[in-house]
Short mmCIF file of C-alpha atoms in Angstrom, two decimals:
data_model
loop_
_atom_site.label_atom_id
_atom_site.label_comp_id
_atom_site.label_asym_id
_atom_site.label_seq_id
_atom_site.Cartn_x
_atom_site.Cartn_y
_atom_site.Cartn_z
CA MET A 625 -53.79 -115.88 -188.69
CA THR A 626 -53.91 -117.12 -184.96
CA GLY A 627 -53.82 -120.68 -182.98
CA SER A 628 -55.94 -121.17 -179.67
CA ARG A 629 -54.78 -120.70 -176.40
CA PRO A 630 -53.22 -122.01 -174.65
CA ARG A 631 -55.08 -123.14 -171.31
CA ARG A 632 -53.49 -122.83 -167.81
CA THR A 633 -52.91 -125.29 -165.98
CA ARG A 634 -51.62 -125.91 -162.46
CA LEU A 635 -48.50 -126.21 -163.81
CA SER A 636 -48.20 -124.09 -166.17
CA ALA A 637 -49.54 -121.74 -163.44
CA LEU A 638 -45.80 -122.66 -162.53
CA ARG A 639 -44.41 -121.13 -165.50
CA PRO A 640 -43.11 -117.22 -165.77
CA ALA A 641 -46.24 -116.24 -168.51
CA ALA A 642 -42.74 -114.33 -169.86
CA PHE A 643 -41.33 -117.71 -171.30
CA GLY A 644 -44.69 -116.64 -173.98
CA ALA A 645 -46.48 -120.33 -175.57
CA VAL A 646 -46.36 -122.50 -178.23
CA PRO A 647 -47.95 -122.37 -181.37
CA THR A 648 -50.69 -124.73 -181.83
CA GLY A 649 -52.97 -124.50 -184.44
CA GLU A 650 -53.37 -123.31 -187.92
CA ARG A 651 -50.70 -120.75 -186.49
CA LEU A 652 -48.32 -123.73 -186.74
CA ALA A 653 -49.79 -125.73 -189.60
CA ARG A 654 -48.55 -122.74 -190.69
CA LEU A 655 -44.64 -122.48 -189.39
CA ARG A 656 -44.70 -127.22 -190.96
CA ARG A 657 -45.52 -125.14 -194.41
CA SER A 658 -42.63 -122.47 -194.69
CA PRO A 659 -39.21 -123.36 -196.69
CA GLN A 660 -37.27 -122.53 -193.61
CA PHE A 661 -39.14 -125.42 -191.56
CA VAL A 662 -37.45 -128.75 -192.11
CA ASP A 663 -37.03 -131.61 -189.63
CA GLY A 664 -39.49 -130.31 -187.33
CA GLN A 665 -37.74 -126.49 -186.59
CA PHE A 666 -37.01 -124.22 -188.65
CA ARG A 667 -33.10 -123.96 -189.80
CA ASN A 668 -30.44 -121.46 -191.47
CA PRO A 669 -29.82 -122.92 -195.23
CA VAL A 670 -26.37 -123.37 -194.17
CA GLU A 671 -25.48 -125.98 -191.29
CA THR A 672 -25.10 -123.46 -187.76
CA ARG A 673 -23.39 -123.57 -184.66
CA GLN A 674 -24.02 -122.41 -181.53
CA LEU A 675 -21.95 -122.70 -179.64
CA LEU A 676 -18.46 -124.36 -180.83
CA HIS A 677 -17.80 -127.56 -180.07
CA GLY A 678 -15.78 -128.13 -177.10
CA SER A 679 -16.10 -123.97 -175.86
CA ALA A 680 -17.65 -124.12 -172.59
CA LEU A 681 -14.84 -124.50 -170.39
CA PRO A 682 -12.12 -122.04 -172.06
CA MET A 683 -15.92 -119.64 -172.37
CA ALA A 684 -16.32 -119.78 -168.85
CA ARG A 685 -11.79 -118.58 -168.23
CA THR A 686 -12.96 -115.57 -170.44
CA GLN A 687 -15.82 -114.89 -168.25
CA LEU A 688 -14.12 -114.58 -165.48
CA SER A 689 -10.50 -112.86 -165.58
CA ARG A 690 -10.44 -110.07 -163.47
CA GLU A 691 -9.31 -107.50 -166.33
CA GLY A 692 -12.05 -108.67 -168.69
CA ARG A 693 -14.11 -108.45 -166.47
CA LEU A 694 -13.10 -104.17 -165.92
CA ARG A 695 -13.51 -103.45 -169.48
CA ARG A 696 -16.37 -105.52 -170.05
CA ALA A 697 -18.44 -102.69 -168.14
CA PRO A 698 -18.38 -98.69 -169.14
CA VAL A 699 -16.66 -96.79 -165.83
CA GLY A 700 -17.83 -94.11 -165.56
CA ARG A 701 -22.70 -92.98 -166.31
CA ILE A 702 -23.58 -93.56 -170.39
CA PRO A 703 -24.42 -90.13 -171.89
CA VAL A 704 -28.15 -90.49 -172.88
CA TYR A 705 -29.49 -87.94 -174.23
CA ARG A 706 -32.67 -86.99 -173.23
CA PRO A 707 -35.73 -86.44 -176.45
CA THR A 708 -37.25 -83.23 -175.90
CA ALA A 709 -41.35 -82.22 -176.47
CA ALA A 710 -39.47 -80.64 -179.80
CA ASP A 711 -37.68 -83.82 -181.09
CA GLY A 712 -40.75 -85.84 -180.99
CA THR A 713 -43.60 -83.92 -182.58
CA GLU A 714 -40.98 -81.62 -185.28
CA SER A 715 -41.48 -84.20 -188.44
CA PRO A 716 -37.32 -84.90 -189.83
CA ALA A 717 -37.14 -81.80 -192.91
CA SER A 718 -35.34 -85.57 -194.93
CA GLY A 719 -38.56 -87.50 -194.27
CA LEU A 720 -36.42 -90.07 -192.46
CA ARG A 721 -34.82 -89.81 -188.96
CA LEU A 722 -33.43 -92.81 -186.44
CA THR A 723 -33.06 -93.05 -182.75
CA TRP A 724 -31.27 -95.16 -180.80
CA MET A 725 -33.16 -96.26 -178.10
CA GLY A 726 -30.21 -98.14 -176.98
CA HIS A 727 -28.97 -102.39 -178.15
CA SER A 728 -31.18 -103.15 -181.11
CA SER A 729 -33.99 -100.35 -179.87
CA VAL A 730 -34.45 -97.63 -183.01
CA LEU A 731 -37.42 -95.55 -183.13
CA ALA A 732 -37.30 -95.00 -187.10
CA GLU A 733 -40.08 -91.94 -188.87
CA ILE A 734 -40.17 -92.66 -191.98
CA ASP A 735 -42.10 -91.26 -193.96
CA GLY A 736 -45.03 -89.69 -192.35
CA ARG A 737 -44.77 -93.17 -190.09
CA ARG A 738 -42.86 -94.45 -186.80
CA VAL A 739 -41.91 -97.86 -186.64
CA LEU A 740 -40.43 -98.65 -183.73
CA PHE A 741 -37.59 -101.93 -184.06
CA ASP A 742 -36.79 -105.11 -181.35
CA PRO A 743 -38.25 -102.39 -177.49
CA VAL A 744 -36.69 -103.21 -174.98
CA TRP A 745 -37.82 -101.12 -171.97
CA SER A 746 -36.77 -103.63 -169.09
CA GLU A 747 -34.34 -102.96 -167.10
CA ARG A 748 -32.47 -106.55 -167.33
CA CYS A 749 -33.04 -108.04 -170.67
CA SER A 750 -34.57 -112.48 -168.96
CA PRO A 751 -38.25 -113.22 -167.98
CA PHE A 752 -36.73 -112.03 -164.69
CA SER A 753 -37.08 -109.48 -163.04
CA TRP A 754 -34.12 -110.19 -160.38
CA ALA A 755 -31.84 -112.50 -162.20
CA GLY A 756 -30.84 -111.87 -165.92
CA PRO A 757 -28.80 -108.40 -167.76
CA LYS A 758 -28.97 -105.89 -166.52
CA ARG A 759 -28.49 -102.85 -168.33
CA MET A 760 -25.53 -100.49 -168.09
CA HIS A 761 -27.45 -97.19 -168.61
CA PRO A 762 -32.23 -96.26 -168.29
CA VAL A 763 -33.63 -96.46 -171.47
CA PRO A 764 -33.78 -92.08 -173.01
CA ILE A 765 -37.58 -92.04 -172.42
CA GLY A 766 -41.14 -94.14 -170.91
CA LEU A 767 -43.46 -95.88 -172.70
CA ASP A 768 -45.21 -93.16 -171.25
CA GLU A 769 -43.99 -89.81 -173.00
CA LEU A 770 -43.11 -92.02 -176.13
CA GLU A 771 -44.95 -90.82 -178.88
CA PRO A 772 -47.57 -93.36 -180.45
CA VAL A 773 -46.12 -95.97 -183.51
CA ASP A 774 -47.35 -96.75 -185.90
CA VAL A 775 -46.24 -100.64 -186.15
CA VAL A 776 -43.91 -102.62 -184.23
CA VAL A 777 -40.94 -105.05 -185.88
CA ILE A 778 -39.96 -108.27 -183.92
CA SER A 779 -36.15 -109.85 -185.59
CA HIS A 780 -36.61 -112.78 -183.60
CA ASP A 781 -37.71 -114.30 -179.95
CA HIS A 782 -34.41 -113.42 -177.14
CA TYR A 783 -35.21 -111.52 -174.49
CA ASP A 784 -33.12 -108.55 -175.41
CA HIS A 785 -35.06 -107.99 -178.51
CA LEU A 786 -38.59 -109.06 -177.85
CA ASP A 787 -39.59 -107.66 -174.11
CA MET A 788 -42.64 -109.08 -172.58
CA PRO A 789 -43.48 -105.84 -170.63
CA THR A 790 -42.66 -103.72 -172.47
CA VAL A 791 -44.77 -105.47 -175.81
CA GLN A 792 -47.88 -105.12 -172.90
CA GLY A 793 -46.81 -101.67 -172.47
CA LEU A 794 -47.27 -100.62 -176.08
CA THR A 795 -50.69 -103.02 -177.21
CA GLY A 796 -52.73 -99.77 -175.79
CA SER A 797 -51.60 -97.32 -178.56
CA GLY A 798 -53.04 -99.34 -181.27
CA ALA A 799 -49.82 -100.41 -182.79
CA ALA A 800 -49.20 -103.01 -185.47
CA PHE A 801 -47.14 -105.89 -184.32
CA VAL A 802 -44.82 -107.21 -187.43
CA VAL A 803 -43.44 -109.74 -186.08
CA PRO A 804 -41.16 -113.19 -188.03
CA LEU A 805 -43.65 -116.32 -188.08
CA GLY A 806 -44.09 -118.38 -184.70
CA VAL A 807 -44.25 -115.45 -182.79
CA GLY A 808 -47.19 -114.13 -182.97
CA ALA A 809 -48.35 -116.59 -180.43
CA ASP A 810 -46.11 -115.17 -177.58
CA LEU A 811 -47.81 -111.78 -178.14
CA GLU A 812 -51.63 -113.17 -178.38
CA PHE A 813 -50.48 -114.62 -174.87
CA TRP A 814 -49.82 -111.60 -173.54
CA GLY A 815 -52.59 -110.45 -174.63
CA VAL A 816 -52.15 -107.95 -178.31
CA PRO A 817 -55.32 -108.49 -180.11
CA ALA A 818 -54.84 -111.76 -183.01
CA GLU A 819 -56.11 -108.73 -185.99
CA ARG A 820 -53.08 -105.76 -184.74
CA ILE A 821 -50.39 -109.31 -186.23
CA THR A 822 -49.13 -110.21 -189.04
CA GLU A 823 -46.57 -112.97 -188.61
CA LEU A 824 -44.31 -113.53 -192.30
CA ASP A 825 -42.42 -116.08 -193.33
CA TRP A 826 -38.78 -114.31 -195.32
CA HIS A 827 -39.27 -112.47 -198.47
CA GLU A 828 -42.97 -111.36 -197.10
CA SER A 829 -44.05 -108.28 -197.05
CA ALA A 830 -47.08 -106.89 -195.50
CA ARG A 831 -48.36 -103.42 -196.08
CA VAL A 832 -48.95 -100.99 -193.06
CA GLY A 833 -49.52 -96.88 -193.28
CA GLY A 834 -48.57 -96.53 -196.78
CA LEU A 835 -45.10 -99.38 -195.59
CA THR A 836 -43.81 -101.91 -197.11
CA LEU A 837 -42.66 -104.21 -194.47
CA THR A 838 -40.43 -107.23 -195.01
CA ALA A 839 -39.25 -110.40 -193.42
CA THR A 840 -35.99 -110.96 -194.79
CA PRO A 841 -33.16 -113.75 -194.21
CA ALA A 842 -31.29 -113.42 -191.16
CA GLN A 843 -28.10 -116.37 -189.87
CA HIS A 844 -29.29 -117.21 -186.23
CA PHE A 845 -32.22 -118.98 -184.37
CA CYS A 846 -34.55 -118.58 -181.78
CA GLY A 847 -35.41 -119.75 -178.33
CA ARG A 848 -37.71 -119.19 -175.30
CA GLY A 849 -38.09 -120.38 -171.59
CA LEU A 850 -38.18 -124.33 -171.70
CA ARG A 851 -40.27 -124.75 -175.86
CA GLY A 852 -38.43 -127.06 -177.36
CA PRO A 853 -37.33 -127.24 -180.65
CA GLN A 854 -37.16 -124.06 -183.27
CA HIS A 855 -40.62 -123.14 -183.05
CA THR A 856 -39.93 -119.59 -184.61
CA LEU A 857 -39.11 -117.91 -187.61
CA TRP A 858 -36.31 -115.14 -187.28
CA ALA A 859 -35.39 -111.92 -189.80
CA SER A 860 -34.30 -109.26 -190.20
CA TRP A 861 -36.36 -106.13 -192.36
CA VAL A 862 -36.36 -104.02 -195.12
CA VAL A 863 -39.05 -101.05 -194.37
CA ALA A 864 -39.66 -98.80 -197.11
CA GLY A 865 -42.20 -96.11 -198.23
CA PRO A 866 -42.87 -93.55 -201.28
CA ASP A 867 -39.30 -92.28 -200.30
CA HIS A 868 -37.42 -94.35 -198.17
CA ARG A 869 -35.96 -97.35 -197.52
CA ILE A 870 -34.16 -99.05 -194.23
CA PHE A 871 -32.60 -102.03 -193.42
CA HIS A 872 -32.69 -103.11 -189.95
CA SER A 873 -30.31 -106.46 -188.97
CA GLY A 874 -31.87 -108.71 -186.08
CA ASP A 875 -29.48 -111.61 -184.84
CA THR A 876 -27.11 -112.35 -187.47
CA GLY A 877 -24.45 -113.96 -188.30
CA TYR A 878 -22.23 -112.37 -191.83
CA PHE A 879 -23.96 -114.63 -194.92
CA SER A 880 -24.02 -114.72 -198.17
CA GLY A 881 -28.04 -113.48 -197.88
CA PHE A 882 -26.93 -109.72 -197.33
CA ALA A 883 -25.67 -109.62 -200.98
CA GLN A 884 -28.98 -111.08 -202.44
CA ILE A 885 -31.19 -108.86 -200.12
CA GLY A 886 -29.49 -105.47 -201.09
CA ALA A 887 -30.02 -107.04 -204.81
CA GLU A 888 -33.75 -107.47 -204.50
CA TYR A 889 -34.50 -104.82 -201.97
CA GLY A 890 -31.73 -102.29 -201.81
CA PRO A 891 -29.85 -99.65 -201.63
CA PHE A 892 -31.40 -98.00 -198.40
CA ASP A 893 -30.49 -94.58 -197.06
CA ALA A 894 -29.93 -96.43 -193.87
CA THR A 895 -28.77 -99.40 -192.85
CA MET A 896 -29.48 -100.37 -188.98
CA ILE A 897 -26.59 -102.94 -188.49
CA GLN A 898 -26.00 -105.76 -185.51
CA ILE A 899 -21.98 -105.48 -184.97
CA GLY A 900 -22.05 -106.35 -180.31
CA ALA A 901 -22.49 -109.08 -178.95
CA TYR A 902 -19.42 -111.39 -181.46
CA SER A 903 -17.34 -113.61 -180.13
CA ASP A 904 -14.99 -116.09 -181.25
CA PHE A 905 -17.54 -118.45 -179.19
CA TRP A 906 -20.02 -118.03 -181.81
CA PRO A 907 -19.60 -116.83 -184.90
CA ASP A 908 -22.43 -118.26 -187.05
CA ILE A 909 -24.67 -116.35 -184.89
CA HIS A 910 -23.49 -112.93 -184.51
CA MET A 911 -21.69 -110.74 -186.46
CA ASP A 912 -17.84 -108.09 -185.70
CA PRO A 913 -17.95 -104.65 -186.70
CA GLY A 914 -15.87 -106.29 -188.99
CA GLN A 915 -18.00 -108.36 -191.00
CA GLY A 916 -20.43 -105.60 -189.79
CA VAL A 917 -19.54 -102.90 -192.11
CA GLN A 918 -19.05 -106.07 -194.60
CA SER A 919 -23.00 -106.35 -194.55
CA HIS A 920 -23.87 -102.65 -195.38
CA LEU A 921 -21.56 -102.71 -197.94
CA ASP A 922 -22.97 -106.24 -199.97
CA LEU A 923 -26.50 -104.81 -199.39
CA GLN A 924 -25.86 -101.69 -201.56
CA GLY A 925 -24.35 -103.09 -203.82
CA GLN A 926 -20.47 -103.11 -202.92
CA ARG A 927 -21.29 -99.10 -203.48
CA PRO A 928 -20.74 -97.10 -200.16
CA GLY A 929 -23.79 -95.01 -199.74
CA GLY A 930 -25.50 -94.75 -197.09
CA VAL A 931 -25.25 -94.43 -193.58
CA LEU A 932 -24.63 -97.19 -191.15
CA LEU A 933 -25.75 -97.36 -187.59
CA PRO A 934 -24.15 -99.98 -185.63
CA ILE A 935 -26.90 -101.20 -183.31
CA HIS A 936 -26.78 -104.36 -180.20
CA TRP A 937 -24.25 -103.12 -178.28
CA GLY A 938 -23.52 -100.71 -175.18
CA THR A 939 -26.54 -101.80 -173.43
CA PHE A 940 -26.39 -105.04 -172.04
CA ASN A 941 -23.14 -107.25 -171.56
CA LEU A 942 -23.88 -110.32 -173.38
CA ALA A 943 -19.84 -110.97 -174.28
CA PRO A 944 -16.96 -111.67 -173.42
CA HIS A 945 -15.45 -108.11 -175.86
CA PRO A 946 -14.72 -104.81 -174.39
CA TRP A 947 -17.84 -102.61 -173.38
CA ALA A 948 -16.62 -99.62 -176.19
CA GLU A 949 -14.72 -102.27 -178.56
CA PRO A 950 -17.64 -102.74 -181.21
CA ALA A 951 -18.48 -98.38 -181.04
CA GLU A 952 -14.71 -98.45 -182.20
CA TRP A 953 -14.35 -101.51 -184.33
CA THR A 954 -16.87 -99.93 -185.72
CA LEU A 955 -15.27 -96.70 -186.61
CA THR A 956 -12.48 -97.46 -187.40
CA ALA A 957 -14.03 -100.50 -190.08
CA ALA A 958 -16.34 -97.38 -192.03
CA ARG A 959 -13.25 -95.32 -192.18
CA LYS A 960 -11.28 -97.60 -194.41
CA ALA A 961 -13.88 -99.05 -196.36
CA GLY A 962 -14.97 -95.32 -197.30
CA VAL A 963 -18.24 -95.86 -194.83
CA THR A 964 -20.73 -93.07 -193.59
CA SER A 965 -21.56 -94.67 -189.97
CA ALA A 966 -22.89 -92.64 -186.80
CA HIS A 967 -22.47 -93.52 -183.29
CA PRO A 968 -25.57 -91.30 -181.43
CA ARG A 969 -25.36 -92.01 -177.74
CA PRO A 970 -28.35 -93.29 -177.25
CA GLY A 971 -32.20 -91.30 -177.17
CA GLU A 972 -30.09 -89.01 -179.78
CA PRO A 973 -32.49 -88.16 -183.08
CA PHE A 974 -30.35 -87.96 -186.21
CA GLU A 975 -31.45 -87.96 -189.70
CA PRO A 976 -29.47 -89.83 -192.67
CA ALA A 977 -29.32 -87.49 -195.46
CA ASP A 978 -27.26 -85.05 -192.50
CA PRO A 979 -25.42 -87.72 -190.74
CA PRO A 980 -23.90 -85.78 -187.19
CA ALA A 981 -20.49 -84.75 -186.74
CA VAL A 982 -18.78 -88.58 -185.72
CA TYR A 983 -18.15 -88.28 -181.97
CA PRO A 984 -15.69 -91.30 -180.13
CA TRP A 985 -18.59 -90.22 -176.63
CA TRP A 986 -18.37 -94.28 -175.04
CA ARG A 987 -13.46 -93.70 -174.71
CA ALA A 988 -14.28 -90.69 -172.13
CA ILE A 989 -16.00 -94.23 -169.81
CA ALA A 990 -14.10 -96.67 -170.96
CA VAL A 991 -11.14 -98.43 -170.04
CA PRO A 992 -8.72 -97.85 -172.91
CA PRO A 993 -7.78 -100.25 -175.33
CA VAL A 994 -3.27 -101.92 -173.98
CA HIS A 995 -1.93 -99.44 -176.71
CA GLY A 996 -4.36 -97.01 -176.08
CA TRP A 997 -7.68 -94.97 -178.72
CA PRO A 998 -6.85 -94.17 -182.38
CA THR A 999 -5.51 -91.06 -183.28
CA TRP A 1000 -8.39 -90.80 -185.32
CA PRO A 1001 -11.05 -89.51 -184.43
CA PRO A 1002 -9.83 -86.91 -182.09
CA ALA A 1003 -10.55 -88.21 -178.64
CA VAL A 1004 -13.21 -86.97 -175.80
CA SER A 1005 -12.10 -85.66 -173.25
CA PRO A 1006 -14.43 -86.41 -170.06
CA THR A 1007 -16.07 -82.26 -169.91
CA ASP A 1008 -17.11 -82.88 -172.22
CA VAL A 1009 -18.49 -86.39 -172.28
CA ASP A 1010 -19.82 -84.46 -168.16
CA LEU A 1011 -21.65 -81.94 -171.40
CA VAL A 1012 -23.62 -83.98 -172.91
CA ALA A 1013 -24.45 -86.71 -169.82
CA ASP A 1014 -26.09 -83.64 -168.33
CA ARG A 1015 -28.60 -83.17 -171.56
#
């Protein structure tokens, strides 16, 4: 479903291409027919606050706090796993393998196909190469080194999930792009052929290479550049193959929809859940780690099955919480709930059928909490981290 490409007027020539394009034509008509499109824009089923009223000043104070700034970044080099040739060519023994590339970017090898979620390879999550949140670790593998993927899945249009240079770098791979309603306008504007773009509303599905990809609800919002009302949809995603099912949350606040998604599409062999960039200033649109663990349980019908992979943390500084807190909190909450969680280094592949032992690698490169690290799991020595960083 396409819309006409915008004309390049003198004014639009000054507009950064990374801002994308506004949906037009049949694409605009289709999104207006969506049950999620109400009073001229996409909306969540319940009222959702992007920022609590009166939060601007206390948020600024928090951001400027010297101690807070020290805790919001690692104090050493993040150990990135550099995939070997064997990692890219050997099929997973179980049929399912996940590789967290950092932030929300995950490569899923599922039932003989390769699905890349929310790929962001740029140095900054921003429309500009010279400003905006800068990556705190390098990408584990260059786009030119990445084995071809079958499908690219985008959760929503924010810069830390939809990255123009990465999309353009993947266009030549022949991959299909499966995205929420309206996002196809950006992709077409950046050169992705219309016939390789599939746009879905919540609970709509597409078949790609034997996989069924379903857009499912999320509680978030959209926004890119100077565009006005919410004219692109946000989504979480279910990907189901003949033998495995996985879930990617995108960005979302905690809401009752997780239980409904689990009842209709679950249970899942693995969930990739947003557990970072949370704040009391915006509680409706991002989950904290405790909520992330609960969402995993909701998706599994309150049974602690499958493996939880925490995402949306560790790569970009987007919130006032300490850099390592999302990982540590998830680890503790998952253990208390009886949930199996995986905590790989960026670029380190693992199979949910045989998840690796927990290795809290972040502890040696983060300012410790005021009361120190918990006694479980055991602390990591700096020597161990130095060794894995050289991998």
